[in-house]
mmCIF file of the C-alpha atoms, coordinates in Angstrom:
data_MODEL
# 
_entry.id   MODEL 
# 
loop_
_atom_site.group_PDB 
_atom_site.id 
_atom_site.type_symbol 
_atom_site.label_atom_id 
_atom_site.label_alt_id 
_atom_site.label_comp_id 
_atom_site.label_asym_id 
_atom_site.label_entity_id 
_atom_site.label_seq_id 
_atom_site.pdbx_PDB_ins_code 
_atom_site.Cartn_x 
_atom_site.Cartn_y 
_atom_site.Cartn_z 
_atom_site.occupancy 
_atom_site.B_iso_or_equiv 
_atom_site.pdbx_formal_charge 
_atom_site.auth_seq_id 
_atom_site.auth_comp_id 
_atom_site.auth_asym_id 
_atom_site.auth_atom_id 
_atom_site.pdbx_PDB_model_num 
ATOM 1   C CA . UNK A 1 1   ? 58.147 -1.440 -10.622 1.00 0.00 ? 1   UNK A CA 1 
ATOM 2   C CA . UNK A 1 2   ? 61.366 -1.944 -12.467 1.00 0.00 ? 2   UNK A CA 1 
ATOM 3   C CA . UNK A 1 3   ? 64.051 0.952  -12.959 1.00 0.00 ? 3   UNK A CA 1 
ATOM 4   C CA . UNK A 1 4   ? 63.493 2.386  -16.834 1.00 0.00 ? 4   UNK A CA 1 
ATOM 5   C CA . UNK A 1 5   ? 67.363 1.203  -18.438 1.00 0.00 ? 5   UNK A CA 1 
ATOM 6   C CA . UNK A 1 6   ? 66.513 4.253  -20.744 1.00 0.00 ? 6   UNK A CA 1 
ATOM 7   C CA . UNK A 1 7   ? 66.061 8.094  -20.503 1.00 0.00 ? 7   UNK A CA 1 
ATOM 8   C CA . UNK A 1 8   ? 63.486 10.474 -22.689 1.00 0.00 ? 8   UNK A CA 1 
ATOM 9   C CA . UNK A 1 9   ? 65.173 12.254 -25.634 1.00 0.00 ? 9   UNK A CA 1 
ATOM 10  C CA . UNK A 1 10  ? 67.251 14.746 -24.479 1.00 0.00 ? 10  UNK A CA 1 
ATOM 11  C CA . UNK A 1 11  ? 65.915 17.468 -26.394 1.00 0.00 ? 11  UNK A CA 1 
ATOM 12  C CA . UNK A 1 12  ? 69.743 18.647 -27.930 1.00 0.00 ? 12  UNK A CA 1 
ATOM 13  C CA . UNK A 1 13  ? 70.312 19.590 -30.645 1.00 0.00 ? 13  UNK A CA 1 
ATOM 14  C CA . UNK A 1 14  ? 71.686 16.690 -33.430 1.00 0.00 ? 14  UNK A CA 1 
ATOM 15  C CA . UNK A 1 15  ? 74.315 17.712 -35.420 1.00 0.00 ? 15  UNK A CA 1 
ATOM 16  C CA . UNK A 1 16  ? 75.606 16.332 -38.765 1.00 0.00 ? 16  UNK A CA 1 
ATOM 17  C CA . UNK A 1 17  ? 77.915 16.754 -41.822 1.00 0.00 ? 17  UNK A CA 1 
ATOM 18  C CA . UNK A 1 18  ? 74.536 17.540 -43.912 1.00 0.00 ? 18  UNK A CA 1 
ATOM 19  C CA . UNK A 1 19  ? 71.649 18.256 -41.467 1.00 0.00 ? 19  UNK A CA 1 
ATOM 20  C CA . UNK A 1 20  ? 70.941 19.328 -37.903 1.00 0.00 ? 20  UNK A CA 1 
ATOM 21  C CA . UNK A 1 21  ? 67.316 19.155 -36.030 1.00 0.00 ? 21  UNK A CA 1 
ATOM 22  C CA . UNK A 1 22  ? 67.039 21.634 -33.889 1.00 0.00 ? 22  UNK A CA 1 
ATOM 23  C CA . UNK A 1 23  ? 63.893 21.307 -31.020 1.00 0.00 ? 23  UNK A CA 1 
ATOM 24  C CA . UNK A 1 24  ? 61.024 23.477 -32.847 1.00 0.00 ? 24  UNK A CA 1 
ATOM 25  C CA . UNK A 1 25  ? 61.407 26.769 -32.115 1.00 0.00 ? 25  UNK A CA 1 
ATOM 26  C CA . UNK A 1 26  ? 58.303 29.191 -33.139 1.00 0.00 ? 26  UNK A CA 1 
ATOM 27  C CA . UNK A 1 27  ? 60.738 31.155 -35.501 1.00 0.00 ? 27  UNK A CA 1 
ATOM 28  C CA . UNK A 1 28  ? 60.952 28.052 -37.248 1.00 0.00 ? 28  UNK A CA 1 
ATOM 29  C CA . UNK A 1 29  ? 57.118 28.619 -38.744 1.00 0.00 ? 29  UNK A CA 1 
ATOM 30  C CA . UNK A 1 30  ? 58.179 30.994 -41.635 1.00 0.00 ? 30  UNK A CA 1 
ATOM 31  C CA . UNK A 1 31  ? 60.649 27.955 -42.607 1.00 0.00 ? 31  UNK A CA 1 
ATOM 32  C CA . UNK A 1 32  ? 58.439 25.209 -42.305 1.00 0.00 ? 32  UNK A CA 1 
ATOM 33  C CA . UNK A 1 33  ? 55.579 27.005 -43.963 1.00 0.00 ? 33  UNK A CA 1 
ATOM 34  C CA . UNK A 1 34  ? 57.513 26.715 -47.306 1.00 0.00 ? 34  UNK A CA 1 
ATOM 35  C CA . UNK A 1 35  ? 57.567 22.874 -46.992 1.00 0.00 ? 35  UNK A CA 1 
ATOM 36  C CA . UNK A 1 36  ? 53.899 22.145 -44.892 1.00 0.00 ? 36  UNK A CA 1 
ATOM 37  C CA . UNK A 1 37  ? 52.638 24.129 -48.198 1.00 0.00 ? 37  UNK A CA 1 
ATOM 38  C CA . UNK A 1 38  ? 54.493 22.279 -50.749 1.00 0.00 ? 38  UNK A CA 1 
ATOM 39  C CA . UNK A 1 39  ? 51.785 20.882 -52.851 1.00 0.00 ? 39  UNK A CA 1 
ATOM 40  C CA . UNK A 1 40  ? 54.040 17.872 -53.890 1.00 0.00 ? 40  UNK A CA 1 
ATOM 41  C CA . UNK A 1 41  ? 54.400 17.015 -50.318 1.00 0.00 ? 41  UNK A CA 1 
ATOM 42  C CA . UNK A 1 42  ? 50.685 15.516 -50.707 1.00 0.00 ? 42  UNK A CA 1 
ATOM 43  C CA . UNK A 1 43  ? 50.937 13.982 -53.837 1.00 0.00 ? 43  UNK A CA 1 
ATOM 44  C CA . UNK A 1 44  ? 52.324 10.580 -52.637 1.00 0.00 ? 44  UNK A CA 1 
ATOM 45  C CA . UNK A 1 45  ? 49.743 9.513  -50.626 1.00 0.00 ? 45  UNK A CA 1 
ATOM 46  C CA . UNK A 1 46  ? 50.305 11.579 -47.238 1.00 0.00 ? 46  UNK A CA 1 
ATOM 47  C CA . UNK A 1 47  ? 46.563 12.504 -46.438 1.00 0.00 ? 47  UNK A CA 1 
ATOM 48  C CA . UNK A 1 48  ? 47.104 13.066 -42.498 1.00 0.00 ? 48  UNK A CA 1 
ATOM 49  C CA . UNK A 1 49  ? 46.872 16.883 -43.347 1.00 0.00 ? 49  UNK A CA 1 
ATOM 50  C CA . UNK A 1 50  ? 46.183 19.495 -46.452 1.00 0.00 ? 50  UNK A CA 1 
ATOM 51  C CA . UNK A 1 51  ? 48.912 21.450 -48.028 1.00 0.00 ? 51  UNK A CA 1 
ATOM 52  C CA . UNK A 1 52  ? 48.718 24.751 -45.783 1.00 0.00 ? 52  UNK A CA 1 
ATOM 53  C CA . UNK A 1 53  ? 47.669 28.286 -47.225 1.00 0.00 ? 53  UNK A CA 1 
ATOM 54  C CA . UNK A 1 54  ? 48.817 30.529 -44.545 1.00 0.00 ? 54  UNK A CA 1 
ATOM 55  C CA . UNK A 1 55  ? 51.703 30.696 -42.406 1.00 0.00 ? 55  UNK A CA 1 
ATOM 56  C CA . UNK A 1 56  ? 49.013 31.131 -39.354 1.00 0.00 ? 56  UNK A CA 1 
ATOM 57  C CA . UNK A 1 57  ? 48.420 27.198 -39.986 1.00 0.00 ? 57  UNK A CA 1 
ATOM 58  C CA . UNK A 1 58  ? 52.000 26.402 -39.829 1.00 0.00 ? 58  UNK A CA 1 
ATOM 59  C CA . UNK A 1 59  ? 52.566 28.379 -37.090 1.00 0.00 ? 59  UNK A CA 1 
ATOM 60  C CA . UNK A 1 60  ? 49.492 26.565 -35.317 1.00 0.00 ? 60  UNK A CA 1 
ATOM 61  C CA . UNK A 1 61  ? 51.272 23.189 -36.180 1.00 0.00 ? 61  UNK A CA 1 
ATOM 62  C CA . UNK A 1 62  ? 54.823 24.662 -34.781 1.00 0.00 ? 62  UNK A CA 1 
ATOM 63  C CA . UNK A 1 63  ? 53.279 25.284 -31.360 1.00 0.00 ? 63  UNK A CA 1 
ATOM 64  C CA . UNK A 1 64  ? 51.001 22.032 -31.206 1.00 0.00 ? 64  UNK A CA 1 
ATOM 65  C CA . UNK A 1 65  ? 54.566 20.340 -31.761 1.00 0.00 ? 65  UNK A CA 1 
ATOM 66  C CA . UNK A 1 66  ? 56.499 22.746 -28.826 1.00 0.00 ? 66  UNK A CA 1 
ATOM 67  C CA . UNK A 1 67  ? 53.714 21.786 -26.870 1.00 0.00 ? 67  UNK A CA 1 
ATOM 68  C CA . UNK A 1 68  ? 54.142 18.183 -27.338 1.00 0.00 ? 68  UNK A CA 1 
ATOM 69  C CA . UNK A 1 69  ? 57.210 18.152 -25.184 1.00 0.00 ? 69  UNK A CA 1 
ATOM 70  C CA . UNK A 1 70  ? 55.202 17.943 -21.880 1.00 0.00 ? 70  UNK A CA 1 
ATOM 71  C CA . UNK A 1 71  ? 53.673 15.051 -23.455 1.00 0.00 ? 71  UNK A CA 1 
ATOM 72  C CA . UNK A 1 72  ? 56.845 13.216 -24.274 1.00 0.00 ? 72  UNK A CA 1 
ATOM 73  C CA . UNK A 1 73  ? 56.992 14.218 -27.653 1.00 0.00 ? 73  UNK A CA 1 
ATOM 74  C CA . UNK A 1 74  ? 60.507 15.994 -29.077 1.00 0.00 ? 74  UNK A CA 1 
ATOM 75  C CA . UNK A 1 75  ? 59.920 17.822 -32.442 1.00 0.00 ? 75  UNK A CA 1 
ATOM 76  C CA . UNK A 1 76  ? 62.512 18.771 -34.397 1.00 0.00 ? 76  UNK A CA 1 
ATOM 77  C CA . UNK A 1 77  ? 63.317 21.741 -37.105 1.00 0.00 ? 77  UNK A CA 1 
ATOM 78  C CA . UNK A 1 78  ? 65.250 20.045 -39.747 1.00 0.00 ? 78  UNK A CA 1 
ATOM 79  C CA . UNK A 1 79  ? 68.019 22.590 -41.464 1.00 0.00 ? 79  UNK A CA 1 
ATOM 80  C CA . UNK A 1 80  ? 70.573 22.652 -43.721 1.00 0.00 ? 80  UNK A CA 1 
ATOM 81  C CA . UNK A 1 81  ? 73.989 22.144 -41.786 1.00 0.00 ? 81  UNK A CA 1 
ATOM 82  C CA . UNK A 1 82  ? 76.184 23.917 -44.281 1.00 0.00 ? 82  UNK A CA 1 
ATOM 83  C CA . UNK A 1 83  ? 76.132 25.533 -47.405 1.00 0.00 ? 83  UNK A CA 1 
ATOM 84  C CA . UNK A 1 84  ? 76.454 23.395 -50.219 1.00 0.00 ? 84  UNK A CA 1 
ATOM 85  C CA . UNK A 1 85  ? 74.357 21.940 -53.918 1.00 0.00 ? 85  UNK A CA 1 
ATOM 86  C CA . UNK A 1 86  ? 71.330 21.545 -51.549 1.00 0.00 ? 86  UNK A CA 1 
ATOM 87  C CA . UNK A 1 87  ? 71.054 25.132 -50.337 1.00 0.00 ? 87  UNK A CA 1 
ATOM 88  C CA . UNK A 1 88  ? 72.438 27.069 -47.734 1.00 0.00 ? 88  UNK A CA 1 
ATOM 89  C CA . UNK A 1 89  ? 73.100 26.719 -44.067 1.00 0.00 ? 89  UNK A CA 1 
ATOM 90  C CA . UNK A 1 90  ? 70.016 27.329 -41.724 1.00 0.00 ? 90  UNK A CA 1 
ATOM 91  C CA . UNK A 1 91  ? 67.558 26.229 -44.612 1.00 0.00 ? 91  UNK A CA 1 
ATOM 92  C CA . UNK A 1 92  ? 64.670 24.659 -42.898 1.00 0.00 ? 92  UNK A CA 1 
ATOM 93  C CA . UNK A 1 93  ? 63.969 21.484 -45.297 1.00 0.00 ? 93  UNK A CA 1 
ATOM 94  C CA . UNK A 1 94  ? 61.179 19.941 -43.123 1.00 0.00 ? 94  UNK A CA 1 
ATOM 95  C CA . UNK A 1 95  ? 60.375 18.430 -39.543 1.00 0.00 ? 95  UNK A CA 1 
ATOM 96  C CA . UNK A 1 96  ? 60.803 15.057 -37.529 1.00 0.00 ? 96  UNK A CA 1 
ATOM 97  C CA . UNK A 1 97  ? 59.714 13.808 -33.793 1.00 0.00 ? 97  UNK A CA 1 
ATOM 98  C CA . UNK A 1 98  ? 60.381 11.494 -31.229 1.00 0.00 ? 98  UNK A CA 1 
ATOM 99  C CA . UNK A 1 99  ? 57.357 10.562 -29.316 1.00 0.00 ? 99  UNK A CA 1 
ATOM 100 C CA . UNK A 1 100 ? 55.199 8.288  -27.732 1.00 0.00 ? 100 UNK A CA 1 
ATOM 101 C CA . UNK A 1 101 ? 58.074 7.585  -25.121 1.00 0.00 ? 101 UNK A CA 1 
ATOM 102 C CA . UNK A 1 102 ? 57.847 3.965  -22.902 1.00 0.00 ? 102 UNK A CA 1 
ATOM 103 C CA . UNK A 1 103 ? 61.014 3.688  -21.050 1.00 0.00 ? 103 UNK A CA 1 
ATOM 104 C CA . UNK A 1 104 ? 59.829 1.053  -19.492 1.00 0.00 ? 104 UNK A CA 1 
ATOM 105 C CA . UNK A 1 105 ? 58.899 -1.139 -22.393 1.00 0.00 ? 105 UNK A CA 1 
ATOM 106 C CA . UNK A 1 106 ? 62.223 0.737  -24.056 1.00 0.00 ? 106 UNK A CA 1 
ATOM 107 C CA . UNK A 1 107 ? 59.892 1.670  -26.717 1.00 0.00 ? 107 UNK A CA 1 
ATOM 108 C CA . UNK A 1 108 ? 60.177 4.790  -28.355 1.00 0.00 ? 108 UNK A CA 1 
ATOM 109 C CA . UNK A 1 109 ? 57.889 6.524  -32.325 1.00 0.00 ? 109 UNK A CA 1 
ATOM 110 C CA . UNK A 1 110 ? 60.245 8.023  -34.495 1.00 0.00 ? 110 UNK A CA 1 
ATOM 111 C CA . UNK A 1 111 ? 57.322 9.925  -36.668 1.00 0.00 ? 111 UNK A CA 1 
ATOM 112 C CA . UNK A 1 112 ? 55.696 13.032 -37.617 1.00 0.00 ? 112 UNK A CA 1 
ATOM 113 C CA . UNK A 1 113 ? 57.778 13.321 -40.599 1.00 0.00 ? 113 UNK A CA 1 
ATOM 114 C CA . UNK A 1 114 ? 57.763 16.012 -43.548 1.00 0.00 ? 114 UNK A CA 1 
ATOM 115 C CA . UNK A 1 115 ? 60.560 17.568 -46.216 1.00 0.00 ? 115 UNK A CA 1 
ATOM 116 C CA . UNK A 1 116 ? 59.875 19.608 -48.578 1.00 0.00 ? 116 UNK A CA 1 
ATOM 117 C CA . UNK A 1 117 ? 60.168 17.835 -52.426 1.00 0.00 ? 117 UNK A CA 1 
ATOM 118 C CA . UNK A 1 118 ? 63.535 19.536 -53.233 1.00 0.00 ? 118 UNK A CA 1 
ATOM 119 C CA . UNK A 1 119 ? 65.464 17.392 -50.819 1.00 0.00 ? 119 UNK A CA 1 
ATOM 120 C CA . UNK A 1 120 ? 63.866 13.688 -51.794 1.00 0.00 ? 120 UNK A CA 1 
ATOM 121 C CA . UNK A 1 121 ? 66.209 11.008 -52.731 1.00 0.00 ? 121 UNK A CA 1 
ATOM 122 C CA . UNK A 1 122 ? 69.308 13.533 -51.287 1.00 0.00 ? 122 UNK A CA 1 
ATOM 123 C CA . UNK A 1 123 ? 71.537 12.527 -48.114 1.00 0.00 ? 123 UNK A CA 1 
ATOM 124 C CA . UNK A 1 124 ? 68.827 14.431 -45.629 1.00 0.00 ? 124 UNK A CA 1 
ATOM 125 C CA . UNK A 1 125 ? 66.731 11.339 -44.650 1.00 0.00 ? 125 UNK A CA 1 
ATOM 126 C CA . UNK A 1 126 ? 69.181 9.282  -44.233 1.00 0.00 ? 126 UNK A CA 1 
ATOM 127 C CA . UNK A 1 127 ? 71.199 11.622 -42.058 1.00 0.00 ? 127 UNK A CA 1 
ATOM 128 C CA . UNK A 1 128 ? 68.660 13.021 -40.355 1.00 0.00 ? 128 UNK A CA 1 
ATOM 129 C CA . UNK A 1 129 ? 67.447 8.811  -39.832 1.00 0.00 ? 129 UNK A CA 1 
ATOM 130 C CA . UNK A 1 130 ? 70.973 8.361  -38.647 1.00 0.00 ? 130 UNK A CA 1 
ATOM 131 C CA . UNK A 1 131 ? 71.101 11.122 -36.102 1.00 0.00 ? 131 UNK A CA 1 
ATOM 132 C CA . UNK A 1 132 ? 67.559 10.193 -34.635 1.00 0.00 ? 132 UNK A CA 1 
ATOM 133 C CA . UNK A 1 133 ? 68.708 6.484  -34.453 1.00 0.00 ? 133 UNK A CA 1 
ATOM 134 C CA . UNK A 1 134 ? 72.154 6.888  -32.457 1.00 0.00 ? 134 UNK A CA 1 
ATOM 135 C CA . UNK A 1 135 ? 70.107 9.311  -30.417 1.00 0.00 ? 135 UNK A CA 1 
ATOM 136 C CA . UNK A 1 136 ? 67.455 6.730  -29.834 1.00 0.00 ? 136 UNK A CA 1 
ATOM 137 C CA . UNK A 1 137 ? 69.886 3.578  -29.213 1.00 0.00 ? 137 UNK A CA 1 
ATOM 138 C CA . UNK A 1 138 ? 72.862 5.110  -27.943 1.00 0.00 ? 138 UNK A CA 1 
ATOM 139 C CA . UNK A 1 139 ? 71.886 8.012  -25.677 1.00 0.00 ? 139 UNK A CA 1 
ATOM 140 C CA . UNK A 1 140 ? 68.828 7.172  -24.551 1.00 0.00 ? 140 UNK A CA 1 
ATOM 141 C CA . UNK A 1 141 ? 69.190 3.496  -24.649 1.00 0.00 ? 141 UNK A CA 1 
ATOM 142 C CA . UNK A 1 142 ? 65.663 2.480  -26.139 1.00 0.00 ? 142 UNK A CA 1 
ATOM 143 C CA . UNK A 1 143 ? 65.693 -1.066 -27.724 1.00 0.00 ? 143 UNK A CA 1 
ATOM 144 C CA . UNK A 1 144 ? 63.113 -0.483 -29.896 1.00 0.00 ? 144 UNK A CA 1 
ATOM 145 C CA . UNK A 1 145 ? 61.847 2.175  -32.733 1.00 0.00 ? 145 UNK A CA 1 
ATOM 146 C CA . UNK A 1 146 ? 58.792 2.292  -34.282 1.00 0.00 ? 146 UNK A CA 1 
ATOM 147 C CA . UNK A 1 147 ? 58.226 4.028  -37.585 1.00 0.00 ? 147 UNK A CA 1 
ATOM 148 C CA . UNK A 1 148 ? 54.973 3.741  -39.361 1.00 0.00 ? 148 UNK A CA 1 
ATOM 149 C CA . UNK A 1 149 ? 53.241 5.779  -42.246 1.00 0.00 ? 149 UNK A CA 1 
ATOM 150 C CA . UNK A 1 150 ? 49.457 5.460  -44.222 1.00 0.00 ? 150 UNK A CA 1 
ATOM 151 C CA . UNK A 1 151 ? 49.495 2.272  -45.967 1.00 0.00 ? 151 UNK A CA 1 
ATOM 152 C CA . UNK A 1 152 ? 48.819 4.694  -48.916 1.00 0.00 ? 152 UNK A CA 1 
ATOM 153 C CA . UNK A 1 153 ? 51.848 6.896  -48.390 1.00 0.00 ? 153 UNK A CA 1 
ATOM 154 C CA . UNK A 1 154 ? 54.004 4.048  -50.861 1.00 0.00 ? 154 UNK A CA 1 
ATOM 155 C CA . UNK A 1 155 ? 57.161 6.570  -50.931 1.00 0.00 ? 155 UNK A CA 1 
ATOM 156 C CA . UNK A 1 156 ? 57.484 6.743  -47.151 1.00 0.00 ? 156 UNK A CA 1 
ATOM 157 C CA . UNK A 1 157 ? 56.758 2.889  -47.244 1.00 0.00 ? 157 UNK A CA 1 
ATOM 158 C CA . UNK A 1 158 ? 59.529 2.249  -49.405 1.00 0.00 ? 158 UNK A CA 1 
ATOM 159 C CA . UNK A 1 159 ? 62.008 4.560  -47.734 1.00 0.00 ? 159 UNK A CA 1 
ATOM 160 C CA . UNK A 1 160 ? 60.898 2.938  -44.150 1.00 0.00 ? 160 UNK A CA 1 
ATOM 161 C CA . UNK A 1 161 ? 62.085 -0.169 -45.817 1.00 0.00 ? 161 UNK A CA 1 
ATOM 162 C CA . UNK A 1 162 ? 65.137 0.846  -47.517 1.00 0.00 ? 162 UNK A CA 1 
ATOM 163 C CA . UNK A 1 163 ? 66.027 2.423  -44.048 1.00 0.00 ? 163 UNK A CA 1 
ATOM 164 C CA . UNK A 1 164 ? 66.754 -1.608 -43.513 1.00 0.00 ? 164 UNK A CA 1 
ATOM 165 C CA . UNK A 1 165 ? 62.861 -1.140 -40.710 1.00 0.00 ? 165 UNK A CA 1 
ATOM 166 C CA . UNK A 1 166 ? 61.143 -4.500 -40.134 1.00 0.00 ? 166 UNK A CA 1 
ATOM 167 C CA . UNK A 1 167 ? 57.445 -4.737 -41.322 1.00 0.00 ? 167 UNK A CA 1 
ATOM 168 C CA . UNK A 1 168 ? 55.529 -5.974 -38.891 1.00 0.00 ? 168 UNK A CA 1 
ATOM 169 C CA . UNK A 1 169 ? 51.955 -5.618 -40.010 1.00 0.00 ? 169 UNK A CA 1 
ATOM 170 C CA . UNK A 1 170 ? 48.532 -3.327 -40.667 1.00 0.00 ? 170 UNK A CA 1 
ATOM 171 C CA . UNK A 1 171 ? 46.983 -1.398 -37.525 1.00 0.00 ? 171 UNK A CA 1 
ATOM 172 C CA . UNK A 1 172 ? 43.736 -1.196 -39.244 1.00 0.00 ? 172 UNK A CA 1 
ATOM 173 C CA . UNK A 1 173 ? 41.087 2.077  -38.879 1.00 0.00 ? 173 UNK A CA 1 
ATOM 174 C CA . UNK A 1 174 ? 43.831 3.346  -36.796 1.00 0.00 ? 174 UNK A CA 1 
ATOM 175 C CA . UNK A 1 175 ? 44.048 7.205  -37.183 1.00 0.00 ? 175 UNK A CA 1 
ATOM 176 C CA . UNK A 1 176 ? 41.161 9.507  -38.743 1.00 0.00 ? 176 UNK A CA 1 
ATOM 177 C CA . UNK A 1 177 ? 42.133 11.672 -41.781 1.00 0.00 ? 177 UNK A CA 1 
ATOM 178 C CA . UNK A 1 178 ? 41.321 15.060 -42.375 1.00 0.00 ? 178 UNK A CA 1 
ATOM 179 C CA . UNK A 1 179 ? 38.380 13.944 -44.843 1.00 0.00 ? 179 UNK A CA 1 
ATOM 180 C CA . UNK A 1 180 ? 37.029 11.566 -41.838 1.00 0.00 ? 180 UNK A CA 1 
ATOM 181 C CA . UNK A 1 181 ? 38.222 8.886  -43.721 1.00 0.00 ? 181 UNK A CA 1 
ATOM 182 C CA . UNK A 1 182 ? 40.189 6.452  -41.951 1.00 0.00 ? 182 UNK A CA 1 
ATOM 183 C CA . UNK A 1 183 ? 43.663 5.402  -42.174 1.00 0.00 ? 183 UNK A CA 1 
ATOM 184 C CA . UNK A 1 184 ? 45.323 2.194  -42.124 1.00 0.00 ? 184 UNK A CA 1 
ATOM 185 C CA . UNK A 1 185 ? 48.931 2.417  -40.761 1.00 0.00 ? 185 UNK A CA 1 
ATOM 186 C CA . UNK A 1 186 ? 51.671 0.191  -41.668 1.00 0.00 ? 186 UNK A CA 1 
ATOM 187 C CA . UNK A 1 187 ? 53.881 -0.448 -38.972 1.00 0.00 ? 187 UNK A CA 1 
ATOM 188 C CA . UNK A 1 188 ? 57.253 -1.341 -38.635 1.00 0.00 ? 188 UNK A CA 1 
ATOM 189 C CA . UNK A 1 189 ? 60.483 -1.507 -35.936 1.00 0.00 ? 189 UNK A CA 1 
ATOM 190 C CA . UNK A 1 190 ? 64.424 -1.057 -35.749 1.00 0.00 ? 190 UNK A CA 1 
ATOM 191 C CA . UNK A 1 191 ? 65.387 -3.279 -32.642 1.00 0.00 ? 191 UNK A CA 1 
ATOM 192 C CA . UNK A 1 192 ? 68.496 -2.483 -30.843 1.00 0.00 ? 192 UNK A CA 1 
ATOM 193 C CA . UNK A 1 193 ? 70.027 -5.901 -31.859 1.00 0.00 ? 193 UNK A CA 1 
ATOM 194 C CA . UNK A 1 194 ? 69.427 -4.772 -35.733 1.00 0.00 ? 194 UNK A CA 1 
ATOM 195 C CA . UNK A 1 195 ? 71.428 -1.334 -35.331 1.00 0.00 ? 195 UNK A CA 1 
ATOM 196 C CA . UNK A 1 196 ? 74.404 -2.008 -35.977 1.00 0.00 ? 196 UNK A CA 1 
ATOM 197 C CA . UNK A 1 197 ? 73.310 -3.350 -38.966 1.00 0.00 ? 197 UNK A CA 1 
ATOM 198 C CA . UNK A 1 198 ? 70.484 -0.670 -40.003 1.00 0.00 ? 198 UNK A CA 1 
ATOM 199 C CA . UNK A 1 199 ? 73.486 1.911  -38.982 1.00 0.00 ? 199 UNK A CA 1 
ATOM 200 C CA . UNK A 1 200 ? 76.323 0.649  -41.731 1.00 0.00 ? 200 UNK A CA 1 
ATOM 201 C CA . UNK A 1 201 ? 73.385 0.660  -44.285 1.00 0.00 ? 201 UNK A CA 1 
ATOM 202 C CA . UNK A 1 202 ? 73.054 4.318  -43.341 1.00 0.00 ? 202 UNK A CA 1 
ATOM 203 C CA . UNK A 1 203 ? 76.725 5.228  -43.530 1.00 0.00 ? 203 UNK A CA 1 
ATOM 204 C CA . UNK A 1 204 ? 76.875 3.647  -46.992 1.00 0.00 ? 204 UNK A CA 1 
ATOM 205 C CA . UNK A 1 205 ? 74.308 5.402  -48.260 1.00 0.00 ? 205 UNK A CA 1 
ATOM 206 C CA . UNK A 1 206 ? 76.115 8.799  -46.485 1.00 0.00 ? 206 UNK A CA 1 
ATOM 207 C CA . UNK A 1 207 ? 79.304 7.829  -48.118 1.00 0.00 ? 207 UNK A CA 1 
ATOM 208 C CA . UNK A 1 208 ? 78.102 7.698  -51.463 1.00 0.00 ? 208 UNK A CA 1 
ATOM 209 C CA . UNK A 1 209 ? 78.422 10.709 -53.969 1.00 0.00 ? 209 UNK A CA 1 
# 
């Protein structure tokens, strides 16, 4: 069998000028809970779950994703880095993962995304992209990431896009919904050749007011 030329996420911490993601911590529920429960949050076509009521169901979803990691998932608290116009340091404005690790196919989901509606369209995704991405490509040395949403989710669609992602198609009746509906996943793929590249997009955007 060949040697993996890549290592699992480290589980660190990822530190930036705007954001850091922390590795999900269950004192992170009381955070998270005020984003899982934003109603707006569900509004743009993300039907994987309901806005929560209760900070039992958010807690429920913190340990699900702590207990990921001994299934090769690393979830992530996403916080506020330093006080500024979008709030103050330690702020928890949402979640992110790394999962569904291959290091022998170099393969690795970046996924299981969620920020609460005050921080759209601000420099959090895209830092919080870029942090996840050098992580990806540079420590662990994966050549590929996958990032995919519900073909009805059109704002994380067009952010997977803007992110400078590759489409590559439709993974029909792929995931069931909460409603037993099923969902359609659009899939797409950074490729370590097209990091550089996805990476100065990123910077730009950082760099801009």
């Amino acid at each position: 069998m060949p040697v993996p030329a890549c290592i699992p996420p480290t589980g660190e911490p990822l530190v930036g000028r705007v954001v850091r993601l922390d590795p999900l911590q269950p004192d992170d529920a009381p955070g998270l809970f005020a984003v899982y429960s934003d109603p707006r949050c569900y509004e743009q076509g993300f039907a994987m779950m309901r806005p929560h009521t209760s900070l039992a169901e958010t807690e429920a979803l913190v340990a699900d994703g702590i207990a990921a990691r001994g299934a090769g998932r690393t979830a992530y608290a996403v916080r506020l880095a330093a006080d500024g116009a979008l709030g103050t340091a330690g702020t928890v404005v949402g979640s992110t993962s790394l999962g569904d690790v291959d290091t022998v196919r170099e393969h690795v989901h970046l996924g299981w995304t969620m920020y609460g509606s005050r921080w759209w369209g601000t420099q959090v995704n895209p830092e919080c992209k870029l942090l996840l991405l050098e992580h990806a490509f540079d420590t662990c040395g994966f050549g590929r990431v996958k990032i995919q949403t519900d073909v009805i989710n059109g704002r994380s669609r067009a952010a997977i896009l803007k992110l400078g992602a590759v489409f590559e198609g439709v993974t029909r009746r792929d995931v069931r919904r909460p409603d037993g509906t099923w969902r359609d996943s659009a899939v797409h793929s950074i490729l370590v050749d097209e990091w550089p590249t996805v990476r100065a997009g990123l910077l730009t955007r950082l760099a801009s007011p």
